[in-house]
Short mmCIF file of C-alpha atoms in Angstrom, two decimals:
data_model
loop_
_atom_site.label_atom_id
_atom_site.label_comp_id
_atom_site.label_asym_id
_atom_site.label_seq_id
_atom_site.Cartn_x
_atom_site.Cartn_y
_atom_site.Cartn_z
CA MET A 1 -26.88 -18.00 13.74
CA PHE A 2 -25.33 -18.15 10.30
CA PHE A 3 -26.21 -14.57 9.66
CA ILE A 4 -25.33 -13.33 12.89
CA ASN A 5 -21.82 -15.13 12.72
CA SER A 6 -21.10 -13.73 9.34
CA ILE A 7 -21.96 -10.07 10.39
CA LEU A 8 -19.77 -10.40 13.57
CA LEU A 9 -17.13 -11.83 11.39
CA GLY A 10 -17.57 -8.96 9.05
CA ILE A 11 -17.15 -6.40 11.81
CA GLY A 12 -13.97 -8.04 13.06
CA LEU A 13 -12.39 -8.33 9.66
CA ALA A 14 -13.52 -4.74 8.72
CA MET A 15 -11.71 -3.03 11.57
CA ASP A 16 -8.39 -2.38 9.70
CA ALA A 17 -10.21 -1.25 6.48
CA PHE A 18 -12.34 1.29 8.92
CA SER A 19 -9.06 2.58 10.28
CA VAL A 20 -7.55 3.16 6.88
CA SER A 21 -10.85 4.69 5.73
CA ILE A 22 -10.65 7.42 8.40
CA VAL A 23 -7.14 8.05 7.44
CA ASN A 24 -7.89 8.44 3.79
CA ALA A 25 -10.58 10.83 4.53
CA ILE A 26 -8.30 12.81 6.97
CA SER A 27 -5.79 13.46 4.10
CA GLU A 28 -8.57 14.17 1.63
CA PRO A 29 -11.18 16.08 3.55
CA ASN A 30 -12.91 17.35 0.38
CA MET A 31 -13.67 13.88 -0.88
CA SER A 32 -16.99 13.80 -2.60
CA ARG A 33 -19.83 11.36 -1.79
CA THR A 34 -19.45 9.43 -4.78
CA ARG A 35 -15.78 8.94 -4.15
CA GLN A 36 -16.77 7.62 -0.56
CA TYR A 37 -19.01 5.14 -2.13
CA GLY A 38 -16.36 4.17 -4.59
CA ILE A 39 -13.70 3.68 -2.02
CA SER A 40 -15.90 1.60 0.35
CA CYS A 41 -16.91 -0.59 -2.70
CA VAL A 42 -13.22 -1.39 -3.23
CA TYR A 43 -12.75 -2.49 0.55
CA ALA A 44 -15.84 -4.41 0.40
CA PHE A 45 -14.79 -6.21 -2.75
CA PHE A 46 -11.48 -7.32 -1.19
CA GLN A 47 -13.13 -8.38 1.93
CA PHE A 48 -15.47 -10.54 -0.13
CA LEU A 49 -12.79 -11.91 -2.30
CA MET A 50 -10.28 -12.86 0.66
CA PRO A 51 -12.43 -15.32 2.45
CA LEU A 52 -13.92 -16.88 -0.45
CA THR A 53 -10.39 -17.34 -1.86
CA GLY A 54 -9.21 -18.83 1.39
CA TRP A 55 -12.24 -21.18 1.43
CA LEU A 56 -11.40 -22.38 -1.94
CA CYS A 57 -7.54 -22.88 -0.91
CA VAL A 58 -8.68 -24.87 2.12
CA HIS A 59 -10.82 -27.21 -0.10
CA THR A 60 -8.07 -27.61 -2.87
CA ILE A 61 -4.55 -26.75 -1.95
CA ALA A 62 -4.92 -26.67 1.94
CA SER A 63 -1.21 -27.87 2.68
CA VAL A 64 0.21 -25.16 0.42
CA PHE A 65 -2.09 -22.47 1.84
CA THR A 66 -1.08 -23.24 5.42
CA GLN A 67 2.61 -22.50 4.35
CA VAL A 68 1.68 -19.35 2.69
CA GLN A 69 -0.24 -18.26 5.87
CA LYS A 70 3.01 -17.28 7.72
CA PHE A 71 3.85 -14.70 5.27
CA ILE A 72 0.43 -12.88 5.38
CA PRO A 73 1.55 -10.33 8.27
CA TRP A 74 4.68 -9.61 6.45
CA ILE A 75 2.76 -8.63 3.21
CA ALA A 76 0.44 -6.49 5.24
CA LEU A 77 3.13 -4.58 7.13
CA ILE A 78 5.17 -4.01 3.83
CA LEU A 79 2.42 -2.79 1.83
CA LEU A 80 1.11 -0.52 4.64
CA LEU A 81 4.65 0.90 5.49
CA TYR A 82 5.14 1.71 1.83
CA ILE A 83 1.90 3.55 1.47
CA GLY A 84 2.45 5.39 4.87
CA ILE A 85 6.07 6.44 4.37
CA LYS A 86 5.06 7.80 0.74
CA MET A 87 2.09 9.72 2.15
CA ILE A 88 4.46 11.41 4.76
CA VAL A 89 7.29 12.16 2.20
CA GLU A 90 4.62 13.73 -0.23
CA ALA A 91 3.07 15.79 2.49
CA LEU A 92 6.52 17.23 3.59
CA ALA A 93 7.42 17.84 0.03
CA SER A 94 4.03 19.83 -0.19
CA ARG A 95 4.87 21.98 2.62
CA LYS A 96 8.07 23.20 1.04
CA LYS A 97 6.08 24.35 -1.94
CA ALA A 98 4.65 27.95 -1.95
CA CYS A 99 0.78 28.57 -1.73
CA SER A 100 -0.58 29.62 -5.08
CA THR A 101 -2.59 32.42 -3.25
CA CYS A 102 -0.32 34.13 -0.77
CA GLN A 103 3.23 32.58 -1.91
CA LYS A 104 4.11 31.49 1.62
CA LYS A 105 5.44 27.92 2.25
CA GLY A 106 3.02 25.16 2.99
CA ASP A 107 3.94 24.89 6.54
CA GLU A 108 3.62 28.86 6.97
CA CYS A 109 0.05 29.10 5.11
CA LYS A 110 -2.83 28.69 7.45
CA LYS A 111 -5.63 30.60 5.88
CA CYS A 112 -4.98 29.50 2.19
CA SER A 113 -4.33 25.84 3.11
CA VAL A 114 -7.05 24.56 0.79
CA THR A 115 -4.96 25.84 -2.19
CA LEU A 116 -2.09 23.80 -1.16
CA GLU A 117 -1.38 20.60 -3.26
CA SER A 118 -3.52 17.81 -2.09
CA HIS A 119 -2.55 14.14 -2.92
CA ALA A 120 -5.87 12.40 -3.70
CA LEU A 121 -5.93 8.68 -3.30
CA SER A 122 -5.03 6.88 -6.57
CA LEU A 123 -6.63 3.51 -7.71
CA LYS A 124 -3.22 1.90 -7.41
CA VAL A 125 -2.90 3.07 -3.77
CA LEU A 126 -6.40 2.14 -3.01
CA PHE A 127 -6.09 -1.50 -4.40
CA ILE A 128 -2.85 -1.85 -2.47
CA GLN A 129 -4.69 -0.77 0.73
CA GLY A 130 -7.56 -3.09 -0.07
CA ILE A 131 -5.16 -6.00 -0.35
CA ALA A 132 -3.18 -5.05 2.75
CA THR A 133 -6.33 -4.61 5.06
CA SER A 134 -7.96 -7.78 3.66
CA ILE A 135 -5.25 -10.15 3.35
CA ASP A 136 -5.61 -11.74 6.81
CA ALA A 137 -9.19 -12.53 5.86
CA LEU A 138 -7.76 -15.48 3.85
CA SER A 139 -7.47 -17.25 7.02
CA THR A 140 -11.18 -16.99 7.51
CA GLY A 141 -11.19 -19.82 4.67
CA PHE A 142 -10.60 -22.12 7.72
CA THR A 143 -13.41 -20.60 9.74
CA ILE A 144 -15.86 -21.28 7.06
CA ALA A 145 -14.44 -24.45 5.75
CA GLU A 146 -17.46 -26.45 6.89
CA TYR A 147 -19.78 -24.36 4.57
CA GLY A 148 -20.63 -25.38 1.04
CA LEU A 149 -19.67 -23.02 -1.84
CA LEU A 150 -23.16 -21.34 -1.80
CA MET A 151 -22.96 -20.67 1.88
CA ALA A 152 -19.41 -19.61 1.88
CA SER A 153 -20.43 -17.14 -0.97
CA VAL A 154 -23.26 -15.77 0.94
CA ALA A 155 -21.09 -15.47 4.17
CA SER A 156 -18.51 -13.42 2.07
CA LEU A 157 -21.20 -11.22 0.63
CA ILE A 158 -22.50 -10.38 4.26
CA ILE A 159 -18.74 -9.58 5.13
CA ALA A 160 -18.54 -7.47 2.36
CA ALA A 161 -21.74 -5.54 2.91
CA VAL A 162 -20.69 -4.81 6.72
CA THR A 163 -17.35 -3.74 5.29
CA PHE A 164 -18.88 -1.31 2.92
CA ALA A 165 -21.02 0.26 5.80
CA ILE A 166 -18.21 0.45 8.21
CA CYS A 167 -15.81 1.91 5.81
CA LEU A 168 -18.31 4.41 4.64
CA THR A 169 -18.77 5.54 8.38
CA GLY A 170 -14.92 5.72 8.78
CA LEU A 171 -14.76 8.02 5.66
CA LYS A 172 -17.43 10.31 7.07
CA ILE A 173 -15.69 10.47 10.52
CA GLY A 174 -12.07 10.98 8.70
CA ARG A 175 -13.59 13.72 6.55
CA PHE A 176 -14.88 15.72 9.59
CA ALA A 177 -11.44 15.41 11.29
CA GLY A 178 -9.48 16.20 8.26
CA LYS A 179 -11.03 19.68 7.79
CA ARG A 180 -9.77 20.59 11.16
CA LEU A 181 -6.16 19.24 10.92
CA SER A 182 -5.43 21.14 7.80
CA SER A 183 -1.85 20.57 6.41
CA SER A 184 -0.92 18.23 9.26
CA ALA A 185 -3.60 15.72 7.91
CA GLU A 186 -1.33 13.59 5.60
CA ILE A 187 1.47 13.37 7.96
CA LEU A 188 -0.82 12.20 10.62
CA GLY A 189 -2.60 9.82 8.02
CA GLY A 190 1.02 8.35 7.02
CA ILE A 191 1.93 7.65 10.71
CA ILE A 192 -1.32 6.14 11.33
CA LEU A 193 -1.08 3.74 8.32
CA ILE A 194 2.45 2.75 9.63
CA CYS A 195 1.09 2.03 12.98
CA ILE A 196 -1.83 -0.22 11.50
CA GLY A 197 0.71 -2.18 9.45
CA ILE A 198 2.76 -2.78 12.47
CA GLU A 199 -0.54 -3.70 14.56
CA ILE A 200 -1.41 -6.33 11.86
CA PHE A 201 2.18 -7.61 11.78
CA VAL A 202 2.22 -8.15 15.55
CA ARG A 203 -1.20 -9.63 15.62
CA GLY A 204 -0.37 -11.96 13.06
CA ILE A 205 3.01 -13.05 14.23
CA PHE A 206 1.86 -13.71 17.74
CA GLY A 207 -1.61 -15.09 16.94
CA LEU A 208 -3.37 -12.22 18.86
CA ALA A 209 -7.20 -11.93 18.33
#
């Protein structure tokens, strides 16, 4: 039951990272396989770190941690709004630039869309995404509070492994879709990130599962 519960917990916690993975691949459809593995590893790392950090807080500064919990939805909302709006602004700016092949504006060029400027996911943005999509996993510290340190670490590792597999799947789905969305991909991705941020906020504020 311990392993089953950890896997199910991992699936639940990885859903936001899964959605963001799809967005990343939509906006960067030519993402290499190595990059896909690297991005999935980053999300998995944060999904490992947050539950274990939550467990440590419960066993050390539980009263302070309880007060901090109320700010978690706000942090996730602000981070994802920042990334989403930034993605949309950059995509609109790219549309105004001329294609290097046919010299048409970005929103006019269809056949040469692969030559238009592409905003690859930076390490900074990736880390912000990792924090934003995993910060609510801090609360998992209460869920696994009855475990010892070893079991809590193993549970966090299982959650990380599940997250890695789910995010890798999301990247492959997004890569497939991104190649068909062309120049609208980044704008759509930014809108989706904003929606995910609002969803995490509403779920956190109103205590929705």
